[in-house]
Structure formats: structure tokens, C-alpha cells
Short mmCIF file of C-alpha atoms in Angstrom, two decimals:
data_model
loop_
_atom_site.label_atom_id
_atom_site.label_comp_id
_atom_site.label_asym_id
_atom_site.label_seq_id
_atom_site.Cartn_x
_atom_site.Cartn_y
_atom_site.Cartn_z
CA MET A 23 -8.04 -11.95 15.49
CA ASN A 24 -7.50 -15.44 17.59
CA LYS A 25 -10.57 -18.02 18.29
CA PHE A 26 -11.59 -16.33 20.90
CA LYS A 27 -12.73 -13.12 18.95
CA MET A 28 -14.08 -15.40 16.09
CA ALA A 29 -16.54 -17.68 19.06
CA ALA A 30 -17.85 -15.37 20.07
CA THR A 31 -18.93 -13.39 16.44
CA ALA A 32 -20.59 -16.72 15.89
CA LEU A 33 -22.65 -16.95 19.28
CA ILE A 34 -23.93 -13.58 18.66
CA ALA A 35 -24.99 -13.93 14.67
CA SER A 36 -26.92 -17.19 16.09
CA ILE A 37 -28.42 -15.23 18.96
CA VAL A 38 -29.77 -12.60 16.33
CA ALA A 39 -30.42 -15.16 13.86
CA ALA A 40 -33.07 -16.82 16.90
CA LEU A 41 -34.39 -13.85 17.74
CA ILE A 42 -34.92 -12.62 14.22
CA VAL A 43 -36.78 -16.65 14.19
CA VAL A 44 -38.88 -16.33 17.60
CA LEU A 45 -40.69 -12.81 16.36
CA ALA A 46 -41.17 -14.27 13.69
CA LEU A 47 -43.34 -17.03 15.48
CA LEU A 48 -44.86 -14.07 17.60
CA VAL A 49 -45.39 -12.09 15.06
CA TYR A 50 -47.87 -15.34 13.69
CA TYR A 51 -49.18 -15.96 16.46
CA VAL A 52 -50.96 -12.30 17.58
CA HIS A 53 -52.28 -11.45 13.41
CA GLU A 54 -51.91 -15.42 12.30
CA SER A 55 -49.89 -14.53 8.89
CA TRP A 56 -47.59 -17.69 8.01
CA ILE A 57 -46.69 -15.40 4.90
CA ILE A 58 -44.47 -13.51 7.62
CA ALA A 59 -42.69 -16.10 8.88
CA LEU A 60 -41.99 -17.44 5.78
CA VAL A 61 -40.10 -13.58 4.44
CA ALA A 62 -37.96 -14.32 8.99
CA ILE A 63 -37.61 -18.29 8.21
CA VAL A 64 -36.44 -16.81 4.25
CA ILE A 65 -33.92 -14.32 6.19
CA VAL A 66 -32.02 -16.27 8.11
CA LEU A 67 -31.50 -19.20 6.20
CA ILE A 68 -29.61 -17.07 3.13
CA ASP A 69 -28.04 -14.33 5.88
CA THR A 70 -26.86 -18.73 7.42
CA CYS A 71 -25.76 -19.44 3.76
CA TYR A 72 -23.32 -15.75 3.46
CA GLY A 73 -22.36 -16.65 7.47
CA ILE A 74 -21.06 -20.05 5.89
CA TYR A 75 -19.56 -19.18 2.85
CA ILE A 76 -17.28 -15.74 4.16
CA ILE A 77 -17.12 -18.79 7.20
CA ASN A 78 -15.10 -21.10 4.65
CA SER A 79 -13.49 -18.23 2.70
CA LYS A 80 -9.63 -17.74 2.03
CA ARG A 81 -10.09 -13.79 3.89
CA HIS A 82 -7.90 -13.20 6.73
CA THR A 83 -9.87 -13.94 10.51
CA TYR A 84 -10.74 -10.05 10.34
CA THR A 85 -12.79 -9.44 6.99
CA LYS A 86 -14.32 -12.89 8.39
CA ALA A 87 -15.41 -11.42 11.44
CA SER A 88 -16.44 -8.05 10.34
CA TRP A 89 -19.10 -8.95 7.19
CA LEU A 90 -20.70 -11.81 9.65
CA PHE A 91 -21.21 -8.60 12.08
CA CYS A 92 -22.60 -7.53 8.91
CA ILE A 93 -24.85 -9.18 8.10
CA THR A 94 -26.36 -10.24 11.31
CA MET A 95 -26.84 -6.42 12.05
CA LEU A 96 -27.94 -5.93 9.22
CA PRO A 97 -29.94 -9.03 8.32
CA LEU A 98 -30.27 -9.42 4.65
CA LEU A 99 -29.02 -5.83 3.79
CA GLY A 100 -25.57 -6.97 5.07
CA CYS A 101 -25.82 -9.33 2.64
CA PHE A 102 -26.10 -7.12 -0.32
CA PHE A 103 -23.13 -5.32 0.88
CA PHE A 104 -21.16 -7.64 0.66
CA THR A 105 -22.09 -9.70 -2.64
CA VAL A 106 -21.29 -5.83 -4.33
CA PHE A 107 -18.52 -4.85 -2.15
CA GLY A 108 -17.07 -7.94 -0.34
CA THR A 109 -16.94 -9.99 -3.21
CA LEU A 110 -13.63 -10.87 -5.33
CA PRO A 111 -13.93 -9.20 -8.17
CA MET A 112 -10.07 -10.33 -8.49
CA ASN A 113 -9.22 -13.91 -9.11
CA ARG A 114 -6.01 -14.81 -6.84
CA HIS A 115 -3.24 -16.08 -8.26
CA ASP A 116 -0.74 -18.45 -6.35
CA TRP A 117 2.61 -18.55 -6.87
CA ALA A 118 2.67 -20.83 -10.39
CA GLU A 119 0.35 -19.00 -11.95
CA GLU A 120 1.78 -15.44 -11.21
CA ASN A 121 5.41 -16.25 -12.35
CA LEU A 122 3.92 -17.45 -15.46
CA ASN A 123 1.73 -14.15 -16.03
CA HIS A 124 5.59 -12.64 -15.14
CA ALA A 125 7.31 -14.78 -17.33
CA LYS A 126 7.13 -12.83 -20.57
CA PHE A 127 8.60 -9.77 -18.08
CA ASN A 128 11.04 -11.83 -16.06
CA LYS A 129 13.64 -11.84 -19.15
CA PHE A 130 14.40 -8.47 -19.71
CA GLU A 131 15.05 -8.86 -16.19
CA LYS A 132 18.78 -10.26 -15.61
CA PHE A 133 19.39 -12.93 -12.67
CA ASP A 134 23.12 -13.59 -13.01
CA TYR A 135 24.30 -11.54 -10.21
CA ALA A 136 21.23 -13.29 -7.65
CA LYS A 137 22.40 -17.12 -7.99
CA GLN A 138 26.25 -15.80 -7.75
CA TYR A 139 25.33 -13.65 -4.17
CA PHE A 140 22.63 -17.08 -3.36
CA LYS A 141 25.95 -18.48 -3.69
CA GLN A 142 27.69 -16.90 -1.41
CA ASN A 143 25.68 -16.99 0.71
CA PRO A 144 23.57 -19.94 1.39
CA SER A 145 21.96 -19.14 4.64
CA ASN A 146 18.06 -19.76 4.32
CA THR A 147 17.94 -16.78 6.47
CA ASN A 148 19.17 -14.28 3.90
CA MET A 149 17.03 -10.99 3.29
CA PHE A 150 16.53 -10.77 0.07
CA ARG A 151 15.43 -14.97 -0.47
CA TYR A 152 11.67 -14.37 0.14
CA ALA A 153 11.46 -11.99 -2.72
CA TYR A 154 13.32 -14.70 -4.95
CA ARG A 155 11.63 -17.19 -4.28
CA ASN A 156 7.89 -15.87 -4.69
CA GLU A 157 8.73 -13.25 -6.51
CA LEU A 158 10.92 -13.86 -9.26
CA LYS A 159 12.33 -10.34 -7.87
CA PRO A 160 16.29 -10.22 -8.24
CA VAL A 161 19.36 -8.23 -6.71
CA TYR A 162 20.90 -5.97 -8.23
CA ARG A 163 24.06 -4.38 -7.34
CA ASN A 164 25.08 -1.57 -9.82
CA ASN A 165 22.74 0.99 -8.66
CA SER A 166 22.98 4.60 -5.72
CA ILE A 167 20.29 5.62 -3.75
CA ARG A 168 20.03 8.92 -2.13
CA ALA A 169 17.11 10.58 -0.17
CA LEU A 170 15.38 13.53 -0.59
CA ASN A 171 15.02 14.75 2.85
CA SER A 172 12.33 18.09 1.80
CA ASN A 173 9.79 18.68 0.49
CA THR A 174 12.09 21.75 -1.69
CA GLN A 175 14.63 18.97 -3.02
CA MET A 176 11.16 16.92 -3.99
CA PHE A 177 9.67 19.68 -6.24
CA SER A 178 13.51 20.40 -7.84
CA GLU A 179 14.34 16.18 -8.97
CA THR A 180 10.87 15.83 -9.91
CA ILE A 181 10.61 18.40 -12.23
CA ARG A 182 15.11 17.79 -12.56
CA LEU A 183 14.20 14.42 -14.26
CA ILE A 184 11.79 14.92 -16.45
CA LYS A 185 13.77 18.02 -18.15
CA SER A 186 16.27 14.93 -17.66
CA ALA A 187 14.52 12.57 -19.78
CA LYS A 188 15.46 11.60 -23.67
CA HIS A 189 13.72 8.66 -24.73
CA PHE A 190 10.22 8.39 -22.79
CA ILE A 191 8.87 8.79 -19.06
CA HIS A 192 6.31 6.98 -17.25
CA PHE A 193 5.03 8.65 -14.45
CA GLU A 194 2.46 7.16 -11.62
CA THR A 195 1.31 7.66 -9.07
CA TYR A 196 -1.91 7.90 -5.91
CA ILE A 197 -2.66 11.31 -6.13
CA LEU A 198 -2.76 14.14 -9.27
CA HIS A 199 -3.64 16.91 -6.80
CA ASP A 200 -4.36 20.09 -8.49
CA GLY A 201 -2.72 22.75 -7.32
CA PHE A 202 0.86 24.77 -8.40
CA PHE A 203 3.01 20.97 -7.53
CA LEU A 204 0.72 19.69 -10.53
CA ARG A 205 0.47 22.32 -13.09
CA ALA A 206 4.87 22.37 -13.20
CA VAL A 207 5.25 18.44 -12.97
CA LEU A 208 2.25 18.70 -16.00
CA ALA A 209 3.90 22.27 -17.80
CA GLU A 210 7.32 19.93 -17.78
CA LEU A 211 5.30 17.22 -19.85
CA ILE A 212 3.42 18.78 -21.80
CA LYS A 213 6.54 19.77 -22.94
CA LYS A 214 9.12 17.01 -22.78
CA ALA A 215 5.31 15.12 -25.52
CA ARG A 216 6.38 18.28 -27.48
CA GLU A 217 9.87 17.09 -27.56
CA GLY A 218 8.74 13.66 -28.91
CA VAL A 219 9.94 11.44 -25.63
CA GLU A 220 7.41 9.09 -24.89
CA VAL A 221 5.14 10.07 -21.96
CA ARG A 222 3.12 7.80 -20.01
CA LEU A 223 0.70 8.71 -16.82
CA LEU A 224 -0.46 6.72 -14.56
CA TYR A 225 -3.04 7.66 -11.26
CA ASP A 226 -5.91 6.01 -9.45
CA TRP A 227 -9.18 7.12 -10.05
CA LEU A 228 -11.04 6.84 -6.76
CA GLY A 229 -7.21 8.23 -5.10
CA THR A 230 -7.36 11.50 -7.41
CA PHE A 231 -11.70 11.82 -7.18
CA ARG A 232 -12.55 15.84 -7.37
CA ARG A 233 -8.92 16.18 -7.33
CA LEU A 234 -8.17 16.47 -10.66
CA LYS A 235 -9.10 19.30 -13.66
CA LYS A 236 -11.47 16.58 -17.16
CA ARG A 237 -9.92 19.51 -19.15
CA GLN A 238 -6.25 19.57 -17.73
CA ILE A 239 -6.05 15.80 -19.31
CA LYS A 240 -7.74 17.08 -22.44
CA GLU A 241 -5.29 19.04 -22.44
CA LEU A 242 -2.32 16.43 -22.05
CA LYS A 243 -3.25 14.48 -24.67
CA GLN A 244 -4.11 16.83 -26.48
CA ASN A 245 -0.11 17.27 -26.53
CA GLY A 246 0.62 13.44 -26.77
CA VAL A 247 0.89 12.51 -23.67
CA GLU A 248 -0.62 9.54 -22.82
CA VAL A 249 -3.17 8.81 -19.47
CA GLY A 250 -4.01 5.63 -18.41
CA ILE A 251 -6.87 5.65 -15.46
CA PHE A 252 -6.39 2.52 -12.63
CA ASN A 253 -9.68 1.12 -11.90
CA PRO A 254 -11.42 3.45 -13.98
CA PRO A 255 -15.19 4.56 -13.00
CA GLY A 256 -17.32 2.16 -14.88
CA PHE A 257 -19.63 -0.66 -12.94
CA ASN A 258 -16.57 -1.16 -11.16
CA VAL A 259 -18.04 1.99 -8.59
CA PHE A 260 -20.93 -0.67 -7.73
CA LYS A 261 -18.12 -3.85 -6.72
CA GLY A 262 -15.81 -4.82 -4.92
CA ALA A 263 -13.15 -3.08 -7.59
CA THR A 264 -13.31 -0.32 -6.41
CA ASN A 265 -11.34 -1.51 -3.17
CA TYR A 266 -8.93 -2.09 -4.54
CA ARG A 267 -6.44 0.94 -5.06
CA LEU A 268 -3.14 1.89 -6.69
CA HIS A 269 -0.56 2.72 -4.25
CA ARG A 270 2.33 3.04 -5.75
CA LYS A 271 4.09 6.08 -6.54
CA ALA A 272 7.29 6.08 -9.13
CA LEU A 273 8.54 8.52 -11.63
CA ILE A 274 11.16 5.95 -13.96
CA VAL A 275 12.63 8.23 -16.45
CA ASP A 276 15.39 6.23 -20.14
CA ASN A 277 15.20 2.99 -17.63
CA LYS A 278 17.81 4.91 -15.51
CA TYR A 279 16.24 7.27 -12.91
CA ALA A 280 13.30 6.27 -10.58
CA LEU A 281 12.08 8.75 -8.23
CA TYR A 282 10.27 7.23 -5.49
CA GLY A 283 9.08 7.52 -1.93
CA GLY A 284 5.92 7.96 -0.06
CA SER A 285 5.13 11.03 -2.00
CA ASN A 286 1.21 11.69 -4.86
CA ILE A 287 1.28 15.30 -7.10
CA GLY A 288 -0.13 17.44 -4.67
CA ASP A 289 0.49 21.02 -2.77
CA GLU A 290 0.04 19.33 0.85
CA TYR A 291 3.19 18.02 0.24
CA LEU A 292 5.16 20.65 -0.84
CA SER A 293 3.22 21.41 2.87
CA MET A 294 1.96 23.85 0.42
CA ASP A 295 -0.77 23.82 1.36
CA PRO A 296 -2.21 26.00 4.42
CA SER A 297 -4.35 23.21 6.21
CA LYS A 298 -1.05 20.65 6.08
CA ASN A 299 1.60 22.64 6.58
CA TYR A 300 3.54 20.35 9.39
CA TRP A 301 3.51 17.07 6.19
CA ARG A 302 6.88 15.85 6.04
CA ASP A 303 7.57 12.63 3.65
CA GLN A 304 10.66 11.48 2.56
CA ASN A 305 11.58 9.87 -0.83
CA PHE A 306 15.08 8.88 -3.15
CA VAL A 307 16.26 9.05 -6.50
CA ILE A 308 17.39 5.85 -7.30
CA GLU A 309 19.45 5.31 -10.42
CA GLY A 310 20.77 1.78 -11.58
CA GLU A 311 19.50 -1.91 -12.90
CA ILE A 312 17.09 -1.53 -9.81
CA VAL A 313 15.09 0.72 -12.18
CA ASN A 314 14.94 -2.13 -14.75
CA SER A 315 12.25 -3.83 -11.88
CA PHE A 316 10.29 -0.84 -11.30
CA ASN A 317 9.82 -0.29 -15.26
CA ILE A 318 9.29 -4.18 -15.64
CA THR A 319 5.55 -3.92 -12.89
CA PHE A 320 4.70 -0.24 -15.11
CA ILE A 321 4.90 -1.72 -17.70
CA GLY A 322 1.92 -4.20 -15.75
CA ASP A 323 -0.25 -2.27 -13.94
CA TRP A 324 -0.61 -0.08 -17.22
CA ILE A 325 -1.90 -2.97 -19.35
CA ASN A 326 -3.50 -4.64 -16.91
CA PHE A 327 -5.32 -2.61 -14.85
CA THR A 328 -6.48 0.00 -17.15
CA ASP A 329 -10.07 -0.20 -19.04
CA TYR A 330 -10.83 1.31 -21.13
CA THR A 331 -8.44 4.30 -20.58
CA ILE A 332 -6.16 3.10 -23.25
CA SER A 333 -6.55 1.69 -25.88
CA HIS A 334 -6.24 -1.66 -27.86
CA THR A 335 -2.82 -0.12 -30.09
CA GLN A 336 -1.71 1.93 -26.38
CA ARG A 337 -1.42 -1.17 -25.52
CA GLN A 338 0.89 -3.20 -27.83
CA THR A 339 2.86 -0.69 -28.39
CA VAL A 340 4.37 -1.26 -25.53
CA LEU A 341 4.82 -4.77 -25.51
CA ASP A 342 6.16 -5.15 -29.72
CA SER A 343 8.90 -2.71 -27.75
CA LEU A 344 9.64 -3.93 -24.26
CA LYS A 345 13.52 -3.85 -25.45
CA LYS A 346 13.33 -0.68 -25.97
CA TYR A 347 12.41 0.53 -22.66
CA LEU A 348 13.53 -1.92 -20.33
CA THR A 349 17.41 -1.86 -21.59
CA ILE A 350 19.21 -2.36 -17.73
CA HIS A 351 21.20 0.75 -17.16
CA LYS A 352 24.40 0.02 -14.53
CA VAL A 353 26.31 3.54 -12.32
CA LYS A 354 29.75 2.47 -10.60
CA ASP A 355 28.03 2.70 -7.16
CA THR A 356 27.34 -0.35 -5.65
CA ASN A 357 24.57 -1.30 -2.89
CA ASP A 358 22.60 -4.39 -3.75
CA MET A 359 18.89 -3.90 -3.22
CA GLN A 360 15.46 -5.67 -4.22
CA PHE A 361 12.45 -4.95 -5.51
CA CYS A 362 9.19 -6.28 -4.06
CA SER A 363 5.54 -5.67 -4.36
CA SER A 364 1.93 -6.01 -3.41
CA THR A 365 -1.27 -6.77 -5.94
CA PRO A 366 -4.27 -7.95 -3.96
CA ASN A 367 -4.67 -10.53 -7.09
CA TYR A 368 -1.13 -11.39 -5.32
CA SER A 369 -2.15 -15.17 -2.49
CA GLU A 370 1.35 -13.85 -1.07
CA LYS A 371 1.41 -10.10 0.55
CA GLY A 372 4.74 -9.51 -0.77
CA ILE A 373 5.05 -6.45 1.49
CA MET A 374 3.64 -7.90 4.47
CA ASN A 375 5.73 -10.47 4.12
CA ALA A 376 8.99 -9.42 3.55
CA MET A 377 8.60 -6.59 6.17
CA ALA A 378 7.85 -9.07 9.06
CA SER A 379 10.19 -11.34 8.51
CA LEU A 380 13.23 -8.59 8.62
CA MET A 381 12.00 -7.36 11.49
CA PHE A 382 11.87 -11.55 12.76
CA ARG A 383 15.54 -11.14 11.44
CA ALA A 384 16.07 -8.74 13.47
CA LYS A 385 19.41 -8.89 15.81
CA LYS A 386 19.98 -5.67 17.21
CA SER A 387 17.79 -2.07 16.17
CA ILE A 388 14.22 -2.16 14.51
CA LYS A 389 13.45 1.59 13.89
CA LEU A 390 9.95 1.70 11.88
CA VAL A 391 8.61 4.97 9.79
CA THR A 392 4.92 4.93 9.28
CA PRO A 393 1.72 7.14 8.44
CA TYR A 394 -0.93 4.87 9.50
CA PHE A 395 0.35 2.72 12.15
CA VAL A 396 -2.18 -0.41 12.15
CA PRO A 397 -0.43 -3.38 11.43
CA THR A 398 -1.42 -7.01 11.32
CA GLU A 399 -1.06 -10.06 13.48
CA LEU A 400 1.88 -11.46 11.89
CA CYS A 401 3.69 -7.86 12.23
CA THR A 402 2.75 -7.07 15.58
CA SER A 403 3.64 -10.63 15.95
CA ALA A 404 7.19 -9.22 14.54
CA ILE A 405 7.64 -6.82 16.76
CA HIS A 406 6.25 -7.85 20.07
CA ILE A 407 8.62 -10.93 19.78
CA ALA A 408 12.06 -8.52 18.39
CA ALA A 409 11.14 -6.66 21.43
CA ARG A 410 10.53 -8.98 24.14
CA SER A 411 14.15 -10.89 22.16
CA GLY A 412 16.20 -7.53 23.55
CA VAL A 413 16.34 -5.72 19.87
CA ASN A 414 15.36 -1.84 20.24
CA VAL A 415 12.50 -0.81 18.57
CA GLU A 416 11.18 2.52 18.17
CA ILE A 417 8.30 3.05 15.84
CA ILE A 418 7.34 7.13 14.63
CA VAL A 419 4.32 7.91 13.80
CA PRO A 420 2.16 11.53 12.74
CA GLY A 421 1.04 13.52 15.90
CA LYS A 422 -1.28 15.00 13.47
CA PRO A 423 -4.23 13.87 10.97
CA ASP A 424 -4.10 14.90 7.18
CA ASN A 425 -7.86 14.46 6.05
CA LYS A 426 -8.30 11.84 7.89
CA ASN A 427 -8.88 12.92 10.87
CA PHE A 428 -9.82 9.11 12.61
CA ILE A 429 -6.49 8.02 12.17
CA VAL A 430 -4.21 9.46 14.54
CA ILE A 431 -7.23 8.03 16.87
CA MET A 432 -6.50 4.06 15.09
CA ASN A 433 -2.32 4.30 15.84
CA ARG A 434 -3.70 5.37 19.30
CA GLY A 435 -4.94 2.63 20.23
CA GLN A 436 -2.30 0.42 19.36
CA TYR A 437 0.36 2.46 21.93
CA MET A 438 -0.70 0.37 25.08
CA ASP A 439 -0.26 -2.65 24.08
CA PHE A 440 3.58 -2.30 21.52
CA ILE A 441 4.66 0.18 24.80
CA LYS A 442 3.99 -2.92 27.21
CA ASN A 443 5.40 -4.87 24.98
CA ASN A 444 8.90 -2.62 25.41
CA CYS A 445 8.42 -0.94 22.19
CA LYS A 446 9.18 2.97 22.17
CA ILE A 447 6.09 5.05 20.40
CA TYR A 448 6.87 8.71 19.66
CA GLU A 449 4.51 10.66 18.01
CA TYR A 450 6.56 13.73 15.69
CA ASP A 451 5.02 16.96 15.90
CA GLY A 452 3.30 17.39 13.06
CA PHE A 453 1.55 14.78 10.02
CA ILE A 454 4.78 12.24 8.89
CA HIS A 455 3.45 10.47 5.40
CA SER A 456 7.23 8.69 5.37
CA LYS A 457 7.07 4.94 5.06
CA TYR A 458 10.64 3.00 5.83
CA LEU A 459 11.92 0.76 7.90
CA ILE A 460 16.51 0.24 9.25
CA ILE A 461 16.63 -3.44 10.28
CA ASP A 462 20.24 -3.48 12.50
CA ASP A 463 23.35 -2.09 10.58
CA GLN A 464 23.21 -3.32 6.90
CA HIS A 465 19.23 -3.38 5.36
CA VAL A 466 16.78 -0.71 5.14
CA PHE A 467 12.89 -1.01 3.21
CA ILE A 468 11.85 1.93 1.44
CA THR A 469 7.84 1.38 0.71
CA THR A 470 4.35 2.72 -0.64
CA ALA A 471 3.04 0.75 2.20
CA ASN A 472 1.40 2.23 5.13
CA PHE A 473 1.70 0.17 8.61
CA ASP A 474 -1.79 -1.38 8.29
CA TYR A 475 -4.74 -4.06 6.39
CA ARG A 476 -5.61 -2.04 3.38
CA SER A 477 -2.48 -1.23 1.74
CA PHE A 478 -1.15 -4.94 3.17
CA TRP A 479 -4.53 -6.59 1.78
CA ASN A 480 -5.72 -4.50 -0.97
CA ASN A 481 -3.41 -2.26 -2.67
CA PHE A 482 -0.91 -2.40 -4.83
CA GLU A 483 2.21 -1.29 -3.56
CA SER A 484 5.44 -1.61 -3.69
CA GLY A 485 8.61 -1.41 -1.62
CA VAL A 486 12.36 -1.17 -1.99
CA LEU A 487 15.64 -4.43 -0.21
CA ILE A 488 18.43 -2.41 0.59
CA GLU A 489 21.35 -4.15 1.49
CA SER A 490 23.99 -0.71 2.60
CA SER A 491 25.68 -0.01 5.45
CA SER A 492 26.41 3.33 3.93
CA PHE A 493 22.27 3.14 3.61
CA ASN A 494 21.86 2.63 6.49
CA LYS A 495 23.81 5.35 8.29
CA GLN A 496 22.46 7.26 5.77
CA MET A 497 18.93 6.32 7.55
CA LYS A 498 19.84 6.60 10.82
CA ALA A 499 20.43 9.86 11.32
CA VAL A 500 16.54 10.75 8.60
CA PHE A 501 15.47 8.73 11.11
CA ARG A 502 17.49 11.40 14.63
CA ASP A 503 15.65 14.15 12.59
CA ASP A 504 12.66 12.87 12.73
CA LEU A 505 12.89 11.52 16.27
CA VAL A 506 14.16 15.11 17.76
CA ASN A 507 10.81 17.05 15.78
CA SER A 508 8.25 13.72 18.34
CA LYS A 509 7.35 13.26 21.25
CA HIS A 510 8.07 9.96 22.99
CA ILE A 511 4.35 8.29 25.05
CA THR A 512 5.00 6.41 28.13
CA LEU A 513 1.76 4.57 29.63
CA THR A 514 0.65 6.94 31.57
CA LYS A 515 0.95 9.15 28.63
CA SER A 516 -1.39 6.37 26.36
CA CYS A 517 -3.73 5.67 28.80
CA GLU A 518 -4.28 9.55 28.96
CA PHE A 519 -5.26 9.07 25.28
CA MET A 520 -7.90 6.43 26.22
CA THR A 521 -10.86 8.70 27.44
CA PHE A 522 -14.15 7.66 26.77
CA THR A 523 -14.76 9.16 23.75
CA THR A 524 -11.85 7.67 21.75
CA LYS A 525 -12.63 4.36 23.80
CA PHE A 526 -15.40 4.37 22.40
CA ARG A 527 -14.60 5.46 18.73
CA LEU A 528 -12.31 2.57 18.95
CA MET A 529 -14.78 0.23 19.02
CA LEU A 530 -16.70 1.99 16.46
CA TYR A 531 -13.72 1.78 13.73
CA ASN A 532 -12.41 -1.46 14.87
CA LEU A 533 -15.25 -2.64 13.34
CA TYR A 534 -13.87 -2.48 9.48
CA LYS A 535 -10.25 -1.57 10.42
CA PRO A 536 -9.68 -3.74 7.75
CA LEU A 537 -11.03 -1.19 4.81
CA LEU A 538 -9.14 1.97 7.09
#
């Protein structure tokens, strides 16, 4: 957001405050009531104090403007909303604090190859350097990765990997939605728990709200499956913590395999939901050293953000056995890979910055697929600069919505600006939930994050950067297949989307864009 928009918001706030004071004086003049006048002036002072606090806070300027508008249009009530939902419930660590918090886990990572890699590739423009310096994430070489390009493959690989477990299963997801897929997964998890395999399941409370039956969780626990709820309900329902969500998805088996991608556990992700039979998602089976970084992240979430849903003993069991869970597994294949993450309690926005860094460094092409295309200013600048510099930028977004009907409108609100800046926009004939970024001929970034404010600022997300010409080719083939089922959006078509009703709805959506 530019200075003009901030100034305009401040001007509106000043005008409304002045009107309240004038109204108070008129009330006093007509009714000669000092009490009414005093109450109005106190409201203005409270709103002013909140406004000063918000302007001087460390929030993004867009978020500041949204909250300033809220307290301006809803005097006093807006202050209440900000106190409940706008205050930061978690301390935001700086670089030193974050690395100190991860010190107990970093000794289970291996940095030998990373040090060798950076010695051989000393340039500061190296793609892996950002996450290495800001999150102390190593680069691992001995890895294999395979794309699952159909919903059928996703289902079969999920079941196969669970069945293959010999020691433990660590499973985290945003949504557990009752149906055929979930019941099949839970049945297999119970079987493995009965066989003596340690099974831990972690899901997001808000993402799963009203989608899961209590008896299903009860049955899991009765059969030895440990179940943790991320940010569980409690007093936090009425404060800003509710806005923070575990959006990561990973099925980790014996620290050898990870099934990773955009899919949660629900029939819609298999296109079995009759109302969502046009769903397209992209997932991956990963094997090798990099799985250790996945597992460290799971364990951190399990220990730190499940509150009362797991016992102290369950936490301590994991902490006391880290070596057992974090023994690194190698494969013969060689793909340089690096895990990175993003959390609202760390001042560095790892996923957003990593993606922006990749796009700034692109020389030939950028291929982006995302369901939610509401980019931050940093990502917008990265794409615009690349496109205007001659980089071929292609972006695929959904042509149909999921259960959030507003998202297609929000996406279309961005088209015109990007098309004018020489980007190619395509709408998939259905809802595409895939999330990946292909840079030039060597790099691919796969992630759980949408390309929007919520994922970059408020969610717990993860991503994997892969340097591999063969995997890059594989993902370009996937992109071409997605492109076949997509329609190119021209500037003329983009203008047709912008009807009066759409423009009006966009004006309303933009008020709370940072929370979408």
C-alpha cells in the first residue's frame, strides 16, 4: 500500500472524529447535556489512542489501513474488535530468538553438504542461501521426489505409505472432512496403531470445525492413536489466535517418506464430492534426507501448539526420543532440496520472501499455479519487474470457486494490472488447488501456501525448494497439462469481468483483504 492510501485513510479518520465532536457540541447546544458531549469526546480520544497504536505497530501497512478504517467507521466498537481479534497473541521472534528456539532440533539436521554446496557456489544470488541464513535450514542432496498428478494416485499413495510404516507415523493436516477418504485413512491408522506403530495425528481445529465427528476422534484414541489439535478451542476463540491456522500438510512415515502437497483429507480432494467434482490438486511423494526437516517441523508443532489436547507425557515422550524419530534416511537419487517454513510468530515471512527471491532472480520464465491469487506488494513487485524485464510469466488460477465463492472475484480483481505488465493469466476449467512455482530450467518451489496475504502472514505454512533439471522438466510437463485445461484471459476479457457489481464487491472485499 502506498503513502497516498495511508494518508487518505488517516484523513477519513480525522474527518469522522471531527464530525463526532461537532455532533457532540450540537447535542450539547440543543439539549444542554455535558454528559453526552463528554461521552462523545471520550470515544474520539479512545479511537485516537488506538489509531496511534496501530500506526506505530509492526503490522503491514495494508493491515494498518484495514484496522484504521474499522475503528473509524465503528467508533469504540471497532476498538473492541481490534482488542479481541487484532492484537497479536504470539510474540514475534527476531532472527536470534528463532534460531535459539530451534537449537535443540538443529543438532539433528546435517549441514555438511550445505557447507560444501555454498563453498562451491559462493554467489549471494544462490537460491538456497535465503532459507539457510534466515531459518538455518540445510540443503540435502540424497533425495527423490515423484509428482502425483491425479486424485486416484493421491488416495492410493496415502494408503500405501500408511501401510508401509514400521516404526511411526506423523501426520498433520489442515482439514479432516468426514467421508470415504477420511474413513479409509482412519481405519488404516488404527490398524497400524494396533500393530504397535506409533501414530500421531495433528489437525487444525478451525479448518476441521464441523467436518469431523467426535466419535471418530474417540475411536482413534481408544485404539492407541495420539491426536493433537492445533490451536484448540478455548478462550482463544474470542481473540486473535483464532486467526492463526495450521495450513501445513504432510504424512511422514519412519522419517523416510513424506507425502506432501495441497490436499487435505476429504472427498473433495478426490473429486468425490458431487458439488466439487472439478477439483484439481498436486501432491508429491518425497523420500530421503529432506524428510528429516519435515519431521522436525511436525514435532515443533506437536509440542508447542496443541495446548491441553495432548498430555505432558505425550510431549515428553517425543522430546526424550528425538534421536529415534530424527534418524536421517538416504536414497541413491540426487536432488538438491531445502525445506523452509513460515509462521506468524517469526518476524521473517519465510515462504513469501523465498518465493519473491526466486522470482526476482528469474532469467527466462516464471510459471505459477495457485488457487488464491491475492499477492502482497512484495510479490507483485517481483512479478512485475520480472515480466517487464522480458521474463515469460505465466499464471494459472481457478475458473470455478471452492466453497469460498468470493475467491474467483478476488483473483479477477488482480488480472488487469498483471496483464498490462506483460503477464499471461489463465483460468483453469474447474477449481485448481495446486500450489507450485517453476523458475527457469533448474528450480521448482512446492508449497502448502496460497499466493495471498493469509498464507504469507497468518498461517503456519511450509515449502520445499528443489534444484533439479529433471524434476523441473517433469513439473513443466504438469504445467502444460494444466494449461491445456485452462483458458487464456485477455485484457478485453478481464475488462468484461469488471462489472459494476463485481467492482462494488471488490471494494468491500478489499477492506479485509489481509484476512482472506
